[in-house]
CSV table of C-alpha atoms in Angstrom, one decimal:
chain,number,residue,atom,x,y,z
C,1,UNK,CA,96.9,86.0,166.7
C,2,UNK,CA,94.5,83.3,165.5
C,3,UNK,CA,94.1,82.9,161.7
C,4,UNK,CA,90.7,82.0,160.4
C,5,UNK,CA,90.7,78.8,158.2
C,6,UNK,CA,91.0,79.7,154.5
C,7,UNK,CA,91.9,83.3,155.2
C,8,UNK,CA,95.4,82.9,153.7
C,9,UNK,CA,94.0,81.4,150.5
C,10,UNK,CA,91.4,84.2,150.2
C,11,UNK,CA,94.0,86.9,150.6
C,12,UNK,CA,96.2,85.2,148.0
C,13,UNK,CA,93.2,85.2,145.6
C,14,UNK,CA,92.7,88.9,146.1
C,15,UNK,CA,96.3,89.6,145.4
C,16,UNK,CA,96.2,87.5,142.2
C,17,UNK,CA,93.1,89.3,141.1
C,18,UNK,CA,94.6,92.8,141.5
C,19,UNK,CA,96.7,92.8,138.3
C,20,UNK,CA,93.7,92.0,136.0
C,21,UNK,CA,91.6,94.7,137.6
C,22,UNK,CA,94.5,97.2,137.1
C,23,UNK,CA,94.9,96.1,133.5
C,24,UNK,CA,91.3,97.1,132.7
C,25,UNK,CA,92.0,100.7,133.7
C,26,UNK,CA,91.8,102.6,130.5
C,27,UNK,CA,94.2,105.5,130.2
C,28,UNK,CA,96.7,106.6,127.5
C,29,UNK,CA,98.8,103.4,127.9
C,30,UNK,CA,100.0,102.3,124.5
C,31,UNK,CA,98.6,105.3,122.7
C,32,UNK,CA,100.6,106.8,119.8
C,33,UNK,CA,100.5,110.1,117.9
C,34,UNK,CA,101.0,109.3,114.2
C,35,UNK,CA,101.4,112.7,112.4
C,36,UNK,CA,97.8,113.5,111.7
C,37,UNK,CA,96.3,110.3,113.0
C,38,UNK,CA,96.3,108.3,116.2
C,39,UNK,CA,97.4,104.7,116.8
C,40,UNK,CA,98.6,102.2,119.5
C,41,UNK,CA,101.5,100.0,120.4
C,42,UNK,CA,99.9,96.5,120.4
C,43,UNK,CA,100.8,92.9,121.1
C,44,UNK,CA,99.0,89.8,120.0
C,45,UNK,CA,97.8,87.1,122.5
C,46,UNK,CA,100.9,85.1,121.5
C,47,UNK,CA,103.4,87.9,121.7
C,48,UNK,CA,106.4,87.8,124.1
C,49,UNK,CA,108.4,90.6,125.7
C,50,UNK,CA,111.5,90.0,123.4
C,51,UNK,CA,109.4,90.2,120.2
C,52,UNK,CA,109.6,93.3,118.0
C,53,UNK,CA,106.8,95.6,118.9
C,54,UNK,CA,103.8,96.4,116.6
C,55,UNK,CA,102.0,99.7,116.0
C,56,UNK,CA,98.4,99.7,114.7
C,57,UNK,CA,96.5,102.5,113.0
C,58,UNK,CA,94.2,103.0,110.0
C,59,UNK,CA,95.1,102.1,106.4
C,60,UNK,CA,94.1,105.6,105.4
C,61,UNK,CA,96.8,106.9,107.6
C,62,UNK,CA,99.6,105.2,105.6
C,63,UNK,CA,102.4,107.7,104.9
C,64,UNK,CA,102.6,106.9,101.2
C,65,UNK,CA,99.0,107.7,100.7
C,66,UNK,CA,95.8,105.6,101.3
C,67,UNK,CA,95.6,102.3,99.5
C,68,UNK,CA,93.2,102.3,96.5
C,69,UNK,CA,90.0,100.1,96.6
C,70,UNK,CA,90.9,96.4,96.4
C,71,UNK,CA,94.6,97.1,97.1
C,72,UNK,CA,96.4,95.1,99.9
C,73,UNK,CA,99.9,96.1,100.7
C,74,UNK,CA,102.2,93.6,102.5
C,75,UNK,CA,105.8,94.0,103.9
C,76,UNK,CA,106.6,97.5,102.6
C,77,UNK,CA,109.6,99.6,103.6
C,78,UNK,CA,108.9,102.3,106.1
C,79,UNK,CA,110.6,104.8,108.3
C,80,UNK,CA,107.5,106.3,109.8
C,81,UNK,CA,108.0,108.2,113.1
C,82,UNK,CA,105.8,107.5,116.0
C,83,UNK,CA,105.5,109.5,119.3
C,84,UNK,CA,104.7,107.0,122.1
C,85,UNK,CA,102.7,108.0,125.2
C,86,UNK,CA,102.7,106.7,128.7
C,87,UNK,CA,99.5,106.2,130.8
C,88,UNK,CA,99.3,109.9,131.6
C,89,UNK,CA,99.4,111.0,128.0
C,90,UNK,CA,103.0,112.3,128.1
C,91,UNK,CA,105.2,111.6,125.1
C,92,UNK,CA,108.1,109.4,126.4
C,93,UNK,CA,109.7,108.0,123.3
C,94,UNK,CA,110.0,108.6,119.5
C,95,UNK,CA,110.6,105.5,117.4
C,96,UNK,CA,110.7,104.7,113.7
C,97,UNK,CA,109.0,101.8,111.9
C,98,UNK,CA,111.2,99.1,110.5
C,99,UNK,CA,108.5,97.8,108.1
C,100,UNK,CA,104.8,98.4,107.1
C,101,UNK,CA,103.7,94.8,107.6
C,102,UNK,CA,100.2,95.3,106.2
C,103,UNK,CA,97.9,98.0,104.9
C,104,UNK,CA,94.5,98.0,103.2
C,105,UNK,CA,91.2,99.8,103.0
C,106,UNK,CA,89.4,96.8,101.5
C,107,UNK,CA,86.8,95.3,103.8
C,108,UNK,CA,88.6,96.9,106.7
C,109,UNK,CA,90.8,99.9,107.4
C,110,UNK,CA,94.1,98.7,108.9
C,111,UNK,CA,97.8,99.6,108.8
C,112,UNK,CA,100.2,97.6,110.9
C,113,UNK,CA,103.8,98.5,111.4
C,114,UNK,CA,106.8,96.6,113.0
C,115,UNK,CA,109.3,98.5,115.0
C,116,UNK,CA,113.0,97.8,115.5
C,117,UNK,CA,112.4,98.0,119.3
C,118,UNK,CA,111.1,95.0,121.3
C,119,UNK,CA,108.3,95.3,123.9
C,120,UNK,CA,111.1,95.0,126.5
C,121,UNK,CA,113.0,97.9,125.0
C,122,UNK,CA,109.8,100.1,125.1
C,123,UNK,CA,109.0,99.1,128.6
C,124,UNK,CA,112.4,100.6,129.7
C,125,UNK,CA,111.1,103.9,128.2
C,126,UNK,CA,107.8,103.7,130.1
C,127,UNK,CA,105.7,102.4,127.2
C,128,UNK,CA,103.4,99.4,127.7
C,129,UNK,CA,101.5,97.8,124.8
C,130,UNK,CA,97.8,97.0,124.6
C,131,UNK,CA,96.7,93.5,123.8
C,132,UNK,CA,94.5,92.8,120.7
C,133,UNK,CA,91.6,90.7,121.6
C,134,UNK,CA,91.1,87.4,119.7
C,135,UNK,CA,87.4,87.6,120.3
C,136,UNK,CA,84.7,89.5,118.5
C,137,UNK,CA,83.3,92.3,120.6
C,138,UNK,CA,79.7,92.3,121.9
C,139,UNK,CA,76.9,94.6,121.2
C,140,UNK,CA,76.3,96.9,124.1
C,141,UNK,CA,79.9,96.6,125.4
C,142,UNK,CA,81.3,99.6,127.2
C,143,UNK,CA,84.2,101.0,125.2
C,144,UNK,CA,86.8,103.8,125.2
C,145,UNK,CA,88.3,105.4,122.1
C,146,UNK,CA,91.8,106.6,123.1
C,147,UNK,CA,93.2,109.3,120.8
C,148,UNK,CA,97.0,109.8,121.1
C,149,UNK,CA,96.8,112.8,118.7
C,150,UNK,CA,94.1,114.6,120.6
C,151,UNK,CA,95.2,113.2,124.0
C,152,UNK,CA,91.5,112.6,124.7
C,153,UNK,CA,89.5,109.5,125.7
C,154,UNK,CA,85.9,109.1,124.4
C,155,UNK,CA,83.5,106.9,126.4
C,156,UNK,CA,80.5,105.2,124.8
C,157,UNK,CA,79.1,101.8,123.9
C,158,UNK,CA,78.9,99.6,120.9
C,159,UNK,CA,75.5,100.4,119.5
C,160,UNK,CA,75.4,97.9,116.7
C,161,UNK,CA,77.4,96.2,113.9
C,162,UNK,CA,76.8,97.7,110.4
C,163,UNK,CA,76.7,95.1,107.7
C,164,UNK,CA,78.6,97.4,105.3
C,165,UNK,CA,79.8,101.0,105.6
C,166,UNK,CA,80.4,102.9,102.3
C,167,UNK,CA,82.6,106.0,101.9
C,168,UNK,CA,83.5,107.3,98.5
C,169,UNK,CA,84.8,104.1,96.7
C,170,UNK,CA,85.6,102.2,99.9
C,171,UNK,CA,83.6,99.4,101.6
C,172,UNK,CA,84.2,98.1,105.1
C,173,UNK,CA,82.5,95.1,106.5
C,174,UNK,CA,80.9,94.1,109.9
C,175,UNK,CA,81.7,97.6,111.3
C,176,UNK,CA,81.4,98.7,114.9
C,177,UNK,CA,78.9,101.6,115.2
C,178,UNK,CA,79.2,103.8,118.3
C,179,UNK,CA,76.4,105.2,120.5
C,180,UNK,CA,76.3,109.0,120.0
C,181,UNK,CA,78.5,109.8,123.1
C,182,UNK,CA,81.8,109.2,121.2
C,183,UNK,CA,82.2,112.5,119.3
C,184,UNK,CA,85.3,111.6,117.3
C,185,UNK,CA,86.8,113.7,114.5
C,186,UNK,CA,89.8,114.4,112.3
C,187,UNK,CA,93.0,113.3,114.0
C,188,UNK,CA,91.3,110.5,116.0
C,189,UNK,CA,91.6,108.1,113.0
C,190,UNK,CA,93.5,105.0,114.1
C,191,UNK,CA,92.7,105.3,117.8
C,192,UNK,CA,92.4,102.0,119.6
C,193,UNK,CA,88.9,101.1,120.7
C,194,UNK,CA,89.4,99.5,124.1
C,195,UNK,CA,86.9,97.2,125.8
C,196,UNK,CA,86.5,98.9,129.3
C,197,UNK,CA,86.0,95.5,131.0
C,198,UNK,CA,89.0,93.6,129.6
C,199,UNK,CA,91.3,96.5,128.7
C,200,UNK,CA,91.9,94.8,125.3
C,201,UNK,CA,91.7,96.4,121.8
C,202,UNK,CA,88.6,95.3,120.0
C,203,UNK,CA,88.6,97.8,117.1
C,204,UNK,CA,90.2,100.8,115.5
C,205,UNK,CA,88.4,104.1,115.2
C,206,UNK,CA,88.2,105.0,111.5
C,207,UNK,CA,85.4,107.4,110.4
C,208,UNK,CA,82.3,109.4,111.3
C,209,UNK,CA,79.5,111.1,109.4
C,210,UNK,CA,80.0,114.8,109.9
C,211,UNK,CA,77.6,116.7,107.7
C,212,UNK,CA,74.8,114.2,107.1
C,213,UNK,CA,75.7,113.6,103.4
C,214,UNK,CA,75.4,110.1,101.9
C,215,UNK,CA,78.4,107.9,101.3
C,216,UNK,CA,80.8,110.9,100.5
C,217,UNK,CA,84.2,111.6,102.0
C,218,UNK,CA,83.9,112.1,105.8
C,219,UNK,CA,80.2,111.2,105.5
C,220,UNK,CA,80.0,107.4,105.5
C,221,UNK,CA,76.6,105.7,105.1
C,222,UNK,CA,75.4,102.2,106.1
C,223,UNK,CA,74.1,99.5,103.7
C,224,UNK,CA,72.1,96.6,105.0
C,225,UNK,CA,71.9,93.1,103.5
C,226,UNK,CA,69.1,94.1,101.2
C,227,UNK,CA,71.0,97.1,99.8
C,228,UNK,CA,69.1,99.8,101.8
C,229,UNK,CA,71.2,102.9,102.6
C,230,UNK,CA,71.0,104.7,105.9
C,231,UNK,CA,72.7,107.9,106.9
C,232,UNK,CA,73.4,108.6,110.6
C,233,UNK,CA,74.8,112.1,111.0
C,234,UNK,CA,77.2,112.5,114.0
C,235,UNK,CA,77.8,108.8,114.4
C,236,UNK,CA,81.3,107.2,114.5
C,237,UNK,CA,82.5,103.9,113.3
C,238,UNK,CA,85.4,101.5,113.9
C,239,UNK,CA,86.8,98.5,112.1
C,240,UNK,CA,87.1,95.3,114.2
C,241,UNK,CA,90.6,93.9,115.1
C,242,UNK,CA,90.0,90.3,116.0
C,243,UNK,CA,90.5,89.7,112.3
C,244,UNK,CA,94.2,90.1,112.6
C,245,UNK,CA,94.8,88.2,115.9
C,246,UNK,CA,95.0,84.9,114.1
C,247,UNK,CA,97.5,86.1,111.5
C,248,UNK,CA,100.5,85.9,113.9
C,249,UNK,CA,102.7,82.9,114.7
C,250,UNK,CA,105.0,82.8,117.7
C,251,UNK,CA,107.7,85.5,117.5
C,252,UNK,CA,105.2,88.0,116.2
C,253,UNK,CA,105.7,86.5,112.7
C,254,UNK,CA,103.0,87.8,110.4
C,255,UNK,CA,101.4,85.2,108.1
C,256,UNK,CA,98.3,85.9,106.0
C,257,UNK,CA,98.0,82.2,105.2
C,258,UNK,CA,97.8,81.1,108.8
C,259,UNK,CA,94.7,79.3,109.9
C,260,UNK,CA,92.3,81.7,111.6
C,261,UNK,CA,93.7,84.8,109.8
C,262,UNK,CA,90.7,86.8,108.6
C,263,UNK,CA,92.4,89.7,106.9
C,264,UNK,CA,92.0,90.3,103.2
C,265,UNK,CA,94.8,89.0,101.1
C,266,UNK,CA,96.5,90.5,98.0
């Protein structure tokens, strides 16, 4: 059989392209049920398979109680239990945290745990991590909010970035606002917000305005640069995660003083 010139190279290119297309398929891969919240097993752009795995959720899901305004907690003891899911949403492993590396509700809403298990250990149990994007997401991006607690995936877009979101005494900055299609609710806090094109985590779901109240619990409001307040009933919000990608050195070593780390410090 005669082979056309360049056909072999073209086929090789298609084979190489297949993994990236597969990686962008959004299912329950990496999703975590966190006793009343959701979360995800994540790796940073520099993480390696032998590194200890990380679990990401909201600061207000911290087991000892939510941090108070202006509080930043670093390297705390923890034995938090996580149920880890495979791509189909089946619980395939239960693991305990080794440490709570970081938690705050100041400017953002993040809790980050380190496990005793490595990514390679979890892979043998059918668990694959999601990668945290080092880039700021784009307005209009197609996203999926993946709840390990509800075992439900919400589909919508990034509508806009709110300058500030206020809820009781807490203030978050540069917040992802969803289009109305993502009807998140209690139990979806901490869900990874996954960019549908790249398959990477770009934010963490953290709140929504349920009753149309202004700046109260479960009824966040927006404040613009001029101090004007806007209430958007039924709309959900997420805190960006590219802030933390620069906080990790090789070996998944967490360092708040590392150049490019944007997380609030104690």
